[in-house]
mmCIF file of C-alpha atoms in Angstrom:
data_model
loop_
_atom_site.group_PDB
_atom_site.id
_atom_site.type_symbol
_atom_site.label_atom_id
_atom_site.label_comp_id
_atom_site.label_asym_id
_atom_site.label_seq_id
_atom_site.Cartn_x
_atom_site.Cartn_y
_atom_site.Cartn_z
ATOM 1 C CA GLN N 1 0.000 0.000 0.000
ATOM 2 C CA LYS N 2 1.366 3.356 -1.010
ATOM 3 C CA GLU N 3 1.935 5.653 1.942
ATOM 4 C CA VAL N 4 2.871 9.271 2.242
ATOM 5 C CA GLU N 5 3.880 10.485 5.673
ATOM 6 C CA GLN N 6 4.021 14.002 6.991
ATOM 7 C CA ASN N 7 4.487 15.421 10.441
ATOM 8 C CA SER N 8 1.010 16.721 11.248
ATOM 9 C CA GLY N 9 2.414 19.530 13.371
ATOM 10 C CA PRO N 10 1.316 22.081 14.130
ATOM 11 C CA LEU N 11 4.478 23.829 13.053
ATOM 12 C CA SER N 12 4.724 27.353 14.397
ATOM 13 C CA VAL N 13 7.271 29.841 13.086
ATOM 14 C CA PRO N 14 7.668 33.600 13.541
ATOM 15 C CA GLU N 15 7.058 35.947 10.664
ATOM 16 C CA GLY N 16 10.125 36.250 8.463
ATOM 17 C CA ALA N 17 11.549 32.875 9.450
ATOM 18 C CA ILE N 18 12.061 29.809 7.278
ATOM 19 C CA ALA N 19 9.412 27.095 7.552
ATOM 20 C CA SER N 20 10.571 23.572 6.744
ATOM 21 C CA LEU N 21 8.022 20.915 5.839
ATOM 22 C CA ASN N 22 8.950 17.292 5.318
ATOM 23 C CA CYS N 23 7.416 14.295 3.612
ATOM 24 C CA THR N 24 8.443 10.683 3.100
ATOM 25 C CA TYR N 25 6.888 8.175 0.734
ATOM 26 C CA SER N 26 6.920 4.413 0.604
ATOM 27 C CA ASP N 27 6.631 3.608 -3.105
ATOM 28 C CA ARG N 28 10.145 3.662 -4.507
ATOM 29 C CA VAL N 29 8.944 3.942 -8.109
ATOM 30 C CA SER N 30 7.113 7.200 -7.482
ATOM 31 C CA GLN N 31 7.739 9.675 -10.259
ATOM 32 C CA SER N 32 6.121 12.984 -9.471
ATOM 33 C CA PHE N 33 5.837 14.978 -6.289
ATOM 34 C CA PHE N 34 3.656 17.913 -5.413
ATOM 35 C CA TRP N 35 3.097 20.356 -2.606
ATOM 36 C CA TYR N 36 -0.369 21.795 -2.148
ATOM 37 C CA ARG N 37 -1.544 24.462 0.256
ATOM 38 C CA GLN N 38 -5.021 24.176 1.737
ATOM 39 C CA TYR N 39 -6.691 26.904 3.713
ATOM 40 C CA SER N 40 -9.409 25.882 6.131
ATOM 41 C CA GLY N 41 -12.632 25.094 4.295
ATOM 42 C CA LYS N 42 -11.025 25.494 0.876
ATOM 43 C CA SER N 43 -9.675 23.096 -1.716
ATOM 44 C CA PRO N 44 -5.940 22.479 -2.267
ATOM 45 C CA GLU N 45 -3.902 24.914 -4.297
ATOM 46 C CA LEU N 46 -0.807 23.704 -6.155
ATOM 47 C CA ILE N 47 2.379 25.391 -4.941
ATOM 48 C CA MET N 48 5.191 23.312 -6.384
ATOM 49 C CA SER N 49 5.835 20.240 -8.455
ATOM 50 C CA ILE N 50 9.162 18.425 -8.595
ATOM 51 C CA TYR N 51 10.189 15.443 -10.659
ATOM 52 C CA SER N 52 13.954 15.030 -10.380
ATOM 53 C CA ASN N 53 16.450 14.936 -7.547
ATOM 54 C CA GLY N 54 17.682 18.239 -6.227
ATOM 55 C CA ASP N 55 16.167 21.603 -5.512
ATOM 56 C CA LYS N 56 13.546 23.589 -7.352
ATOM 57 C CA GLU N 57 12.929 27.187 -6.436
ATOM 58 C CA ASP N 58 9.898 29.366 -7.125
ATOM 59 C CA GLY N 59 9.840 32.698 -5.368
ATOM 60 C CA ARG N 60 9.870 32.118 -1.618
ATOM 61 C CA PHE N 61 9.320 28.379 -2.040
ATOM 62 C CA THR N 62 11.961 25.700 -2.553
ATOM 63 C CA ALA N 63 11.131 22.047 -3.036
ATOM 64 C CA GLN N 64 13.804 19.439 -2.446
ATOM 65 C CA LEU N 65 13.658 15.852 -3.654
ATOM 66 C CA ASN N 66 15.855 12.911 -2.709
ATOM 67 C CA LYS N 67 14.580 9.759 -4.375
ATOM 68 C CA ALA N 68 17.239 7.551 -2.783
ATOM 69 C CA SER N 69 15.970 8.545 0.655
ATOM 70 C CA GLN N 70 12.341 8.710 -0.547
ATOM 71 C CA TYR N 71 12.087 12.168 0.899
ATOM 72 C CA VAL N 72 10.670 15.440 -0.340
ATOM 73 C CA SER N 73 10.593 18.739 1.480
ATOM 74 C CA LEU N 74 9.291 22.264 1.102
ATOM 75 C CA LEU N 75 11.044 25.342 2.435
ATOM 76 C CA ILE N 76 9.185 28.617 2.780
ATOM 77 C CA ARG N 77 11.468 31.612 3.169
ATOM 78 C CA ASP N 78 10.402 34.884 4.742
ATOM 79 C CA SER N 79 7.250 33.251 6.101
ATOM 80 C CA GLN N 80 4.180 35.459 6.239
ATOM 81 C CA PRO N 81 1.016 35.125 8.330
ATOM 82 C CA SER N 82 -0.821 34.498 5.059
ATOM 83 C CA ASP N 83 1.234 31.315 4.673
ATOM 84 C CA SER N 84 -0.631 29.848 7.653
ATOM 85 C CA ALA N 85 -2.422 26.831 6.226
ATOM 86 C CA THR N 86 -2.238 23.063 5.929
ATOM 87 C CA TYR N 87 0.433 21.883 3.516
ATOM 88 C CA LEU N 88 -0.221 18.630 1.719
ATOM 89 C CA CYS N 89 2.439 16.475 0.149
ATOM 90 C CA ALA N 90 1.169 14.416 -2.791
ATOM 91 C CA VAL N 91 2.889 11.655 -4.718
ATOM 92 C CA ASP N 92 2.134 10.206 -8.139
ATOM 93 C CA ALA N 93 3.515 6.704 -8.481
ATOM 94 C CA GLY N 94 3.341 6.808 -12.256
ATOM 95 C CA GLY N 95 3.045 3.755 -14.439
ATOM 96 C CA THR N 96 -0.430 2.227 -14.297
ATOM 97 C CA SER N 97 -1.223 4.598 -11.429
ATOM 98 C CA TYR N 98 -0.258 7.682 -13.432
ATOM 99 C CA GLY N 99 -2.227 10.694 -12.310
ATOM 100 C CA LYS N 100 -3.475 9.083 -9.120
ATOM 101 C CA LEU N 101 -2.238 11.172 -6.239
ATOM 102 C CA THR N 102 -1.671 9.808 -2.777
ATOM 103 C CA PHE N 103 -1.771 12.541 -0.186
ATOM 104 C CA GLY N 104 -0.092 12.810 3.161
ATOM 105 C CA GLN N 105 -2.168 13.806 6.147
ATOM 106 C CA GLY N 106 -0.904 17.376 5.915
ATOM 107 C CA THR N 107 1.185 19.633 8.122
ATOM 108 C CA ILE N 108 -0.512 22.566 9.792
ATOM 109 C CA LEU N 109 1.700 25.654 9.588
ATOM 110 C CA THR N 110 1.101 28.722 11.724
ATOM 111 C CA VAL N 111 3.131 31.872 11.082
ATOM 112 C CA HIS N 112 2.769 34.279 13.960
ATOM 113 C CA PRO N 113 3.504 38.015 13.700
ATOM 114 C CA GLY I 1 -4.870 29.440 -16.637
ATOM 115 C CA ALA I 2 -5.772 25.977 -15.296
ATOM 116 C CA VAL I 3 -9.020 26.973 -13.634
ATOM 117 C CA VAL I 4 -11.436 24.314 -12.447
ATOM 118 C CA SER I 5 -14.930 25.103 -11.257
ATOM 119 C CA GLN I 6 -17.437 23.062 -9.287
ATOM 120 C CA HIS I 7 -21.137 23.467 -8.815
ATOM 121 C CA PRO I 8 -22.771 23.668 -6.394
ATOM 122 C CA SER I 9 -20.346 24.897 -3.758
ATOM 123 C CA TRP I 10 -22.538 23.495 -1.016
ATOM 124 C CA VAL I 11 -25.694 21.432 -0.835
ATOM 125 C CA ILE I 12 -27.944 20.193 1.934
ATOM 126 C CA CYS I 13 -30.269 17.324 1.148
ATOM 127 C CA LYS I 14 -32.503 14.824 2.855
ATOM 128 C CA SER I 15 -31.447 11.242 3.381
ATOM 129 C CA GLY I 16 -32.371 9.061 0.422
ATOM 130 C CA THR I 17 -32.169 11.753 -2.230
ATOM 131 C CA SER I 18 -29.591 12.000 -4.994
ATOM 132 C CA VAL I 19 -27.207 14.884 -5.511
ATOM 133 C CA LYS I 20 -25.295 15.791 -8.671
ATOM 134 C CA ILE I 21 -22.029 17.702 -8.551
ATOM 135 C CA GLU I 22 -20.490 19.223 -11.677
ATOM 136 C CA CYS I 23 -16.794 19.741 -12.320
ATOM 137 C CA ARG I 24 -15.641 21.881 -15.236
ATOM 138 C CA SER I 25 -12.230 22.789 -16.601
ATOM 139 C CA LEU I 26 -12.703 26.383 -17.736
ATOM 140 C CA ASP I 27 -9.632 27.156 -19.814
ATOM 141 C CA PHE I 28 -8.283 23.788 -20.856
ATOM 142 C CA GLN I 29 -9.469 20.404 -21.958
ATOM 143 C CA ALA I 30 -9.127 17.532 -19.542
ATOM 144 C CA THR I 31 -9.220 13.975 -20.752
ATOM 145 C CA THR I 32 -8.918 12.858 -17.168
ATOM 146 C CA MET I 33 -10.536 14.244 -14.062
ATOM 147 C CA PHE I 34 -10.392 12.905 -10.545
ATOM 148 C CA TRP I 35 -12.883 12.900 -7.686
ATOM 149 C CA TYR I 36 -11.710 13.124 -4.079
ATOM 150 C CA ARG I 37 -13.478 13.130 -0.752
ATOM 151 C CA GLN I 38 -12.225 14.808 2.387
ATOM 152 C CA PHE I 39 -13.680 14.257 5.832
ATOM 153 C CA PRO I 40 -13.039 16.794 8.616
ATOM 154 C CA LYS I 41 -9.436 16.921 9.784
ATOM 155 C CA GLN I 42 -8.437 14.232 7.292
ATOM 156 C CA SER I 43 -6.544 14.331 4.058
ATOM 157 C CA LEU I 44 -7.934 13.873 0.578
ATOM 158 C CA MET I 45 -8.850 10.364 -0.492
ATOM 159 C CA LEU I 46 -9.125 9.543 -4.178
ATOM 160 C CA MET I 47 -12.531 8.084 -5.004
ATOM 161 C CA ALA I 48 -12.387 7.580 -8.744
ATOM 162 C CA THR I 49 -10.744 8.517 -11.996
ATOM 163 C CA SER I 50 -13.039 9.948 -14.632
ATOM 164 C CA ASN I 51 -12.043 9.425 -18.251
ATOM 165 C CA GLU I 52 -13.761 11.219 -21.108
ATOM 166 C CA GLY I 53 -15.675 8.798 -23.264
ATOM 167 C CA SER I 54 -15.149 5.742 -21.078
ATOM 168 C CA LYS I 55 -16.186 4.312 -17.770
ATOM 169 C CA ALA I 56 -14.759 5.708 -14.576
ATOM 170 C CA THR I 57 -12.376 3.605 -12.530
ATOM 171 C CA TYR I 58 -13.059 3.451 -8.842
ATOM 172 C CA GLU I 59 -10.680 3.038 -5.934
ATOM 173 C CA GLN I 60 -11.023 0.077 -3.653
ATOM 174 C CA GLY I 61 -13.893 0.454 -1.250
ATOM 175 C CA VAL I 62 -15.781 3.047 -3.285
ATOM 176 C CA GLU I 63 -19.190 1.825 -4.458
ATOM 177 C CA LYS I 64 -19.567 2.550 -8.165
ATOM 178 C CA ASP I 65 -23.335 2.152 -8.030
ATOM 179 C CA LYS I 66 -23.583 4.760 -5.313
ATOM 180 C CA PHE I 67 -21.182 7.307 -6.786
ATOM 181 C CA LEU I 68 -22.046 7.611 -10.457
ATOM 182 C CA ILE I 69 -19.525 9.411 -12.604
ATOM 183 C CA ASN I 70 -20.127 10.699 -16.115
ATOM 184 C CA HIS I 71 -17.393 12.408 -18.120
ATOM 185 C CA ALA I 72 -19.503 13.687 -20.972
ATOM 186 C CA SER I 73 -17.033 16.047 -22.575
ATOM 187 C CA LEU I 74 -13.437 17.198 -22.347
ATOM 188 C CA THR I 75 -14.459 19.962 -19.952
ATOM 189 C CA LEU I 76 -17.168 18.388 -17.815
ATOM 190 C CA SER I 77 -17.364 15.533 -15.351
ATOM 191 C CA THR I 78 -20.275 14.922 -12.995
ATOM 192 C CA LEU I 79 -20.505 12.962 -9.766
ATOM 193 C CA THR I 80 -23.923 11.824 -8.609
ATOM 194 C CA VAL I 81 -24.279 10.628 -5.051
ATOM 195 C CA THR I 82 -27.281 8.338 -5.195
ATOM 196 C CA SER I 83 -29.529 7.655 -2.198
ATOM 197 C CA ALA I 84 -27.357 9.834 -0.010
ATOM 198 C CA HIS I 85 -27.095 9.091 3.702
ATOM 199 C CA PRO I 86 -25.636 11.137 6.559
ATOM 200 C CA GLU I 87 -22.361 9.223 6.379
ATOM 201 C CA ASP I 88 -21.911 10.570 2.833
ATOM 202 C CA SER I 89 -21.674 14.086 4.235
ATOM 203 C CA SER I 90 -18.244 15.287 3.233
ATOM 204 C CA PHE I 91 -16.245 17.751 1.171
ATOM 205 C CA TYR I 92 -16.120 16.500 -2.426
ATOM 206 C CA ILE I 93 -13.366 17.923 -4.579
ATOM 207 C CA CYS I 94 -12.621 17.318 -8.229
ATOM 208 C CA SER I 95 -9.373 17.877 -10.033
ATOM 209 C CA ALA I 96 -8.476 18.088 -13.686
ATOM 210 C CA GLU I 97 -5.197 17.096 -15.193
ATOM 211 C CA THR I 98 -3.196 19.201 -17.589
ATOM 212 C CA GLY I 99 0.293 18.053 -18.394
ATOM 213 C CA ASP I 100 1.681 16.404 -15.295
ATOM 214 C CA GLU I 101 -0.168 18.591 -12.829
ATOM 215 C CA GLN I 102 -3.608 18.473 -11.270
ATOM 216 C CA PHE I 103 -5.619 21.528 -10.448
ATOM 217 C CA PHE I 104 -8.447 21.337 -7.999
ATOM 218 C CA GLY I 105 -11.919 22.755 -8.099
ATOM 219 C CA PRO I 106 -13.148 24.760 -5.107
ATOM 220 C CA GLY I 107 -15.007 21.766 -3.689
ATOM 221 C CA THR I 108 -18.603 20.950 -2.834
ATOM 222 C CA ARG I 109 -19.640 20.584 0.763
ATOM 223 C CA LEU I 110 -22.425 18.008 1.016
ATOM 224 C CA THR I 111 -24.552 17.720 4.123
ATOM 225 C CA VAL I 112 -27.108 14.928 4.277
ATOM 226 C CA LEU I 113 -29.739 15.297 6.948
#
C-alpha cells in the first residue's frame, strides 16, 4: 500500500523565518511529487511540483527531492502570516497509477507576527 | 490558466435523495478528471478517476453504483451521489489534469440530513 507520511504539526514559526516541511513516501517507483496548500474550508492549491532529484525554487518556495531517501521537502522563506495553512504532500507513483495522487495527512503551519 | 470550477459549492439534502455535482475545466481540456473526498481533519482520499468517453475507474472500497460518474465532454465531469445518507456528508473535490499537474476545483460541501 502506497503511503505518504508528513508530520502533522502544528508547526509554528515567527514571521520572516524559514518554515521547513517534510514528507516521506513508501513507493520507490514514485515519479512525481507535489506540494499543495489548503486553507481551512477550501480546496488544495498547487504550490510546487518536482520530478527530479535536487532543488527547485519558485519565489519564496523551494522544493527538495531525494529519491534515494524517498524524501521530499518544502522550504518557505520569509514566512508570512498568510502562509498559515495546511500543507499537503502528494505523490504520483506513475506507471499504471499515473495521475493518481496519494496525499499525506498534511502539516498545519502557523506563522505568527 | 488551469481553472477548475465546481457546482454547487454546497448542498444540503434529505437522506435518500440523490445529488449531482459538476466539475468543469474552464480554460483547458481535460481527458482525465479525478474525484476526491475529504472528511473533517483528514486528508484527501481519491474516489475515482473519470475518463472522457469511457467508464470511470473506482478506488477500492468506493461503491460505483452509489457514486455515479459521467465524463460527458473534455471539460465536464459529474458525480452523482445516489440515495445519499448522513455518512456521505463530506467535502467533495474534483481535479483536472493538464500536463503532469492536477488543479483542484473549489469543492462541494455536502450535508445529508
